[in-house]
Amino acid sequence: MKYLAQRVIHAMALLLAISFFSFALLQLAPGDYFDSMRLNPQISSQALAGMRSQYGLDQPLPIRYERWLTALLHGQLGVSFASRGPVGPVLRLRARNTLVLSGTATLFAWLLALPIGIWSATKRNGWADRFWGLATSALLTVPDLVVFLGLLLLAIRTGWFPTGGMRTEATDGLGYWSDAKDLARHLILPALAVALVSVPILIRHIRAAMVEALESPFLRAARGHGIANSRLLFRYALPAASNPLISLAGFSVATMLSASALAEIVLGWPGLGPLLVESILSKDIYLVVAIVMLSSVFLVAGNLLADLLLFASDPRIRVE
Amino acid sequence: MQRVPFWNYCVFVAAATLSIGYARAQSHPAEEPMVAEVSSGHAGGRLVLAMRSEPKTLNPVLAQDAPSRDVIRCLTADLIHINRGSQKTEPALAKSWTASRDGRQYTLRLRRGLRFSDGQPLDADDVVFSFQVYLDEKIDSSERDLLVVGGKPISVEKVDQYTVRFEMAQPDAAAERLFDGIAILPRHLLEGAYRKGEFANAWSVSMAPAEFAGLGPFRLKEYVPGQRIVLERNPYYWKEDGSGHRLPYLDEVVFLFVPNEDTQVIRFQAGDADILTRFSAENFAVLEKQQAAKHYHLDDLGAGLEYNFMFFNLNGVDPKAQPEIARKQEWFEDKRFRQAVSEAIDRDSIVRLVYNGRATPLWTQVTPGNRLWVDPAIAHPALSVAHGRELLRSAGFSWKSDGSLQDSHGRPVEFSILTSSSNAQRVKIATLIQDDLSKLGMNVQINSLEFHTMVDRLLTSHDYEAAVMGLVSGDADPTSEMNVWMSSGDTHLWHPNQTQPATPWEAEMDRLMQQQLVELDHSKRKRLYDRVQEIVADELPVICLVSPNILVGASDRVGNFHAAILDPYTLWNIDQLYIQ
Amino acid sequence: MTHRHKLWAALALLVCLHALVFFAGFFAPYDFAAQNRDLTFAPPTRIHFLDAAGNFHARPFVYGLKNDPTSADGYAVDQARVYPMRFFSRGSAYRFGRVLPSGLHLFGVDDPGRLFLMGTDAFGRDQFSCFLYGGRISLMAGWIAAALSLLIGIIVGTLAGFYGGWIDQILMRGGELFLALPWLYLLFAVRAELPLHIAGWQVFLLLVAVMGLVGWARPARLIRGVVLSAKERNFVLAARGFGASDMHVICRHVLPQTYGVILTQITLLIPQYVLAEVTLSFLGLGASEPIPSWGTQLAALQQYYVLSSFWWMFLPAILLVPVFLLYYAAADALQERLASVPL
């Protein structure tokens, strides 16, 4: 309990520091959102100055940070200049899209990696194991970007998958089932892309953990007792191997908002990744800070969750 | 008791009925619609458009981004409208107007009997209210500056129920054009919010359709966040076609939100979208091949209003603070140097390589697409590196044995070109220029910076040597570019915000621009502005390069499709489009 | 293959790769900035041994290329013009090893023939030459950033692991902070502040250096882990028992135990930072024109029409894979080698 409280306090302090430094970082480069309008001959500098002071952009940094912090305590995340409205709704929509993508991708990844990892572990050093070992090495070598570009090229050339977006707009409103099918069609490629990036590492870790469990003395003893192989595998080895897997699962949660960023940008999925880049490039500062904070919350919470799960599931840790 | 005679009673009833009828007629007079010059077309059908990003607001006073404006244009109407096809003004909500002798007062007469899309009548009070909101400093509309003439905002006065008088501090030759885009707002719906100071929250994209009332051809039907916005026909629209049918022809307009231009193109090709507005030259090449097969047609409308140019830093920089730049300005300020650069740049290569041939080379700021103001007499010197070298030689430059250029003091001629990293085309233009100028022996470096940093360097710190940029005027009229050509202007890019004109030709340009602002005769105005174009082509404060062509496409089943080079290009006559 | 053979093979191949890139002037037939404005987006040139009549030529040759608006890609082969390939030919000037001026190229064809092994880009620049020259910038970027982040990571990790306690807490929390912040802004800020007169490639390398400087958190964590276990070893305790100073213990006893990890980290960090360079180029912070880098070559693929119509522009992406493979193989071999050596 004390441990938990300590971790939570650390997490809060970290988030505060992140918010402050993000704010400070954003001021380093010259210019702000309204500079893009300076080049419009029909908008006068007085009008721009008026817009700036309306959003408090003419105040010095500490005052702005303080205002933002107090607004945050009231549950408001600031204003997005680009959409001239509060950050909340924009963030919610895009975060939802990203969670859909990374949730599905994580599911794919584990569904693929678990069986393959376990199989490789049981047949270690056999041809299957060698094959999967080579395959994961190959996949690890190819940079993420190249994987995404390759999948995009595949989609463009073959036309099997829609390229970009979450929905085929013209067919919307025909009922939940067709909506779901349409979403699934758009989801496959990006989810596959994100899953492919994490699958090799997952397979390796799962295999390593299973191998360690399978070669441990207690399992040999259990085998000696004559327990059937399948029971051995699922009721004895897997639980013992779960320690590192649980922390892996926790990390999956931690990176749920950030891992898919590059894939979203390349494959055109309307999530937080493209929004972050867009708002950084247009200097929509409150939106940037909000996104960074949200990702950090997930990061910190995911790590905490992983630690807690470990704590709960592994008695060895509790004893220490 | 005295009995009232029967015939007295009749007279009384008759008088009462007549007066009631008269009063009724006054409050709901017969409608005076505008007759559009179109006769073909029939009612019905649904137009689908793919839009690159979502509208941020439906509030005409606050909208700044293009998607918001595109949708708002379909929902609202203005007093005097610029017909994008002819590029001239025409009556809209105002059926006629008179200008005072001195050109400072305009008295506009509204059409009678018009109603908003919710059935409520339109009258001068709505007009006065609308202008009050647009001019309100606390609301800070970006349109407000357009309504400031001679340093003072225009004043609006109701004369009677259907007449409004506008007065300006000085005559404005382009006064009629001011009214385009100033949407007339329904007082009965918005005055409450305005008085409470909540106008900024009114008419957001997610408002209920019942809260909206406009005078445009369509009204809001549905908004699905992240997906689409649907408009339906406005049954009270005040225009009819030549045969007396009430416009618009279309039943519904759907704006689909797509993430980027490539998706727009894909949707158009697949037939999901009916119109494609302004896409890149590369996509044109891809789409061109399938025109017949997929039943759509593409149009290359020629040059639009955008002009891309290169310019040098002609600011008076402090030699102690920025010694390098101050030194190089000795070259930049020599007209022969700028001319040599202009003559060495291969504009045809830019047209071919950057825009796939779908652009028009320029030698001055007004493009051929601007029919009312283009000056065909401006010289188009051909590409000539040899002549460039001659000019440089006469200016005291010479070449070293390795071919590099040096000035009269023996210093090598090297400078950097600033450009925005997010605009791929301008970076390409700069790369081509870099290669072209190497033929003159100049060593040019390209600095592509993030957009806001670039703007800061150009307009605030003046820490740059040369830059490649582009501008699009909001309107074809030169008055929309006052801030660019006046030496005191904010966007007088090469040397903004001058207190006194730094050179005689800038002083001359100032005079000419001020004169054309108040000159009411068009041919005289044209001569004045022609002279401005001549100065630009001759003195080269900006070296104009190219104007990208306006490329549009439409499905074959869209009738009355007449795209124009002025924004909004394809939707300006949306009330006349129909599905065949 | 034994560990040692594997390691030497991987290292030898890496040296070959770097030599190829270092001597790009010799191996590349053209200068990276040479534009051929009539031959934009030309497909890779086919090398022939058999001519149209079916005769075999020992010296391979290429045909001329001409513009043909009617063909799919806008080009047609002109069989009337034959250009034999020349080896050790004279071509555009460059500096051999960056020092000696030279005009010698490994292979090429006479003007006006062109040999585009990987096609051309929007300006008609030979993509093969750009790839070789681009490797200079990208690999240099990887090395510089990796070295910087590792250097700081070593210092921080050693201090945190050795002293423990609140120093450890602060440094590790600081590391988490660094991992979470959006450093992109710092990069934009640095880019914005730089004066105009720094060459494009220098600007770029500065940005990469900044990236390396802020990326110390992960290596630090790893090094800290090693130091934590290393400092408990018997000989270390013995040295401390003898009264050796902290600095002495760190430098002579603890750090050597980390060398293995450091070496493997370098081989893993370099490709990571090469990728980071690619990402920077995607966002417009890459090397400015006309300097090529692998990142700018890939950044051209951001536009759909390039990706779908000109397949050869994808080749640099594919060629990255063997480069990364070499680094990862070296890292693997190093790990195995070190694991097999008793500590």
mmCIF file with all atom_site columns, C-alpha atoms in Angstrom, chain A residues 116-172:
data_model
loop_
_atom_site.group_PDB
_atom_site.id
_atom_site.type_symbol
_atom_site.label_atom_id
_atom_site.label_alt_id
_atom_site.label_comp_id
_atom_site.label_asym_id
_atom_site.label_entity_id
_atom_site.label_seq_id
_atom_site.pdbx_PDB_ins_code
_atom_site.Cartn_x
_atom_site.Cartn_y
_atom_site.Cartn_z
_atom_site.occupancy
_atom_site.B_iso_or_equiv
_atom_site.pdbx_formal_charge
_atom_site.auth_seq_id
_atom_site.auth_comp_id
_atom_site.auth_asym_id
_atom_site.auth_atom_id
_atom_site.pdbx_PDB_model_num
ATOM 1  C CA . ILE A 1 116 ? 4.008   -19.133 -32.093 1.00 0.00 ? 116 ILE A CA 1
ATOM 2  C CA . GLY A 1 117 ? 6.110   -18.398 -29.003 1.00 0.00 ? 117 GLY A CA 1
ATOM 3  C CA . ILE A 1 118 ? 4.763   -21.373 -27.098 1.00 0.00 ? 118 ILE A CA 1
ATOM 4  C CA . TRP A 1 119 ? 5.110   -23.659 -30.077 1.00 0.00 ? 119 TRP A CA 1
ATOM 5  C CA . SER A 1 120 ? 8.691   -22.557 -30.660 1.00 0.00 ? 120 SER A CA 1
ATOM 6  C CA . ALA A 1 121 ? 9.469   -23.153 -27.022 1.00 0.00 ? 121 ALA A CA 1
ATOM 7  C CA . THR A 1 122 ? 8.055   -26.660 -27.011 1.00 0.00 ? 122 THR A CA 1
ATOM 8  C CA . LYS A 1 123 ? 9.802   -27.554 -30.260 1.00 0.00 ? 123 LYS A CA 1
ATOM 9  C CA . ARG A 1 124 ? 12.976  -25.726 -29.410 1.00 0.00 ? 124 ARG A CA 1
ATOM 10 C CA . ASN A 1 125 ? 15.845  -26.138 -31.841 1.00 0.00 ? 125 ASN A CA 1
ATOM 11 C CA . GLY A 1 126 ? 13.584  -28.029 -34.174 1.00 0.00 ? 126 GLY A CA 1
ATOM 12 C CA . TRP A 1 127 ? 12.935  -26.809 -37.701 1.00 0.00 ? 127 TRP A CA 1
ATOM 13 C CA . ALA A 1 128 ? 9.865   -24.845 -36.626 1.00 0.00 ? 128 ALA A CA 1
ATOM 14 C CA . ASP A 1 129 ? 11.831  -23.008 -33.988 1.00 0.00 ? 129 ASP A CA 1
ATOM 15 C CA . ARG A 1 130 ? 14.650  -22.238 -36.419 1.00 0.00 ? 130 ARG A CA 1
ATOM 16 C CA . PHE A 1 131 ? 12.196  -20.996 -38.996 1.00 0.00 ? 131 PHE A CA 1
ATOM 17 C CA . TRP A 1 132 ? 10.413  -18.660 -36.601 1.00 0.00 ? 132 TRP A CA 1
ATOM 18 C CA . GLY A 1 133 ? 13.735  -17.488 -35.237 1.00 0.00 ? 133 GLY A CA 1
ATOM 19 C CA . LEU A 1 134 ? 14.847  -16.486 -38.705 1.00 0.00 ? 134 LEU A CA 1
ATOM 20 C CA . ALA A 1 135 ? 11.505  -14.905 -39.507 1.00 0.00 ? 135 ALA A CA 1
ATOM 21 C CA . THR A 1 136 ? 11.530  -12.761 -36.373 1.00 0.00 ? 136 THR A CA 1
ATOM 22 C CA . SER A 1 137 ? 15.118  -11.690 -36.988 1.00 0.00 ? 137 SER A CA 1
ATOM 23 C CA . ALA A 1 138 ? 14.252  -10.717 -40.526 1.00 0.00 ? 138 ALA A CA 1
ATOM 24 C CA . LEU A 1 139 ? 11.227  -8.749  -39.408 1.00 0.00 ? 139 LEU A CA 1
ATOM 25 C CA . LEU A 1 140 ? 13.210  -7.041  -36.680 1.00 0.00 ? 140 LEU A CA 1
ATOM 26 C CA . THR A 1 141 ? 15.812  -5.906  -39.155 1.00 0.00 ? 141 THR A CA 1
ATOM 27 C CA . VAL A 1 142 ? 13.370  -4.182  -41.445 1.00 0.00 ? 142 VAL A CA 1
ATOM 28 C CA . PRO A 1 143 ? 12.773  -0.694  -40.104 1.00 0.00 ? 143 PRO A CA 1
ATOM 29 C CA . ASP A 1 144 ? 9.191   0.118   -39.076 1.00 0.00 ? 144 ASP A CA 1
ATOM 30 C CA . LEU A 1 145 ? 8.968   2.834   -41.673 1.00 0.00 ? 145 LEU A CA 1
ATOM 31 C CA . VAL A 1 146 ? 9.846   0.461   -44.468 1.00 0.00 ? 146 VAL A CA 1
ATOM 32 C CA . VAL A 1 147 ? 7.219   -2.007  -43.264 1.00 0.00 ? 147 VAL A CA 1
ATOM 33 C CA . PHE A 1 148 ? 4.567   0.707   -43.272 1.00 0.00 ? 148 PHE A CA 1
ATOM 34 C CA . LEU A 1 149 ? 5.578   2.062   -46.660 1.00 0.00 ? 149 LEU A CA 1
ATOM 35 C CA . GLY A 1 150 ? 5.624   -1.447  -48.040 1.00 0.00 ? 150 GLY A CA 1
ATOM 36 C CA . LEU A 1 151 ? 2.112   -2.159  -46.787 1.00 0.00 ? 151 LEU A CA 1
ATOM 37 C CA . LEU A 1 152 ? 0.930   1.157   -48.193 1.00 0.00 ? 152 LEU A CA 1
ATOM 38 C CA . LEU A 1 153 ? 2.425   0.289   -51.556 1.00 0.00 ? 153 LEU A CA 1
ATOM 39 C CA . LEU A 1 154 ? 0.678   -3.065  -51.382 1.00 0.00 ? 154 LEU A CA 1
ATOM 40 C CA . ALA A 1 155 ? -2.628  -1.395  -50.683 1.00 0.00 ? 155 ALA A CA 1
ATOM 41 C CA . ILE A 1 156 ? -2.229  1.107   -53.504 1.00 0.00 ? 156 ILE A CA 1
ATOM 42 C CA . ARG A 1 157 ? -1.085  -1.398  -56.059 1.00 0.00 ? 157 ARG A CA 1
ATOM 43 C CA . THR A 1 158 ? -3.537  -4.198  -55.340 1.00 0.00 ? 158 THR A CA 1
ATOM 44 C CA . GLY A 1 159 ? -6.497  -2.181  -54.166 1.00 0.00 ? 159 GLY A CA 1
ATOM 45 C CA . TRP A 1 160 ? -7.400  -4.926  -51.680 1.00 0.00 ? 160 TRP A CA 1
ATOM 46 C CA . PHE A 1 161 ? -7.395  -2.493  -48.797 1.00 0.00 ? 161 PHE A CA 1
ATOM 47 C CA . PRO A 1 162 ? -8.699  1.037   -48.542 1.00 0.00 ? 162 PRO A CA 1
ATOM 48 C CA . THR A 1 163 ? -5.898  3.536   -48.252 1.00 0.00 ? 163 THR A CA 1
ATOM 49 C CA . GLY A 1 164 ? -6.420  5.944   -45.433 1.00 0.00 ? 164 GLY A CA 1
ATOM 50 C CA . GLY A 1 165 ? -9.300  7.014   -43.268 1.00 0.00 ? 165 GLY A CA 1
ATOM 51 C CA . MET A 1 166 ? -11.557 5.144   -40.936 1.00 0.00 ? 166 MET A CA 1
ATOM 52 C CA . ARG A 1 167 ? -14.760 4.954   -42.891 1.00 0.00 ? 167 ARG A CA 1
ATOM 53 C CA . THR A 1 168 ? -15.984 4.929   -46.424 1.00 0.00 ? 168 THR A CA 1
ATOM 54 C CA . GLU A 1 169 ? -18.084 7.997   -46.037 1.00 0.00 ? 169 GLU A CA 1
ATOM 55 C CA . ALA A 1 170 ? -20.604 7.463   -48.759 1.00 0.00 ? 170 ALA A CA 1
ATOM 56 C CA . THR A 1 171 ? -21.859 4.196   -47.350 1.00 0.00 ? 171 THR A CA 1
ATOM 57 C CA . ASP A 1 172 ? -22.384 5.414   -43.833 1.00 0.00 ? 172 ASP A CA 1
#
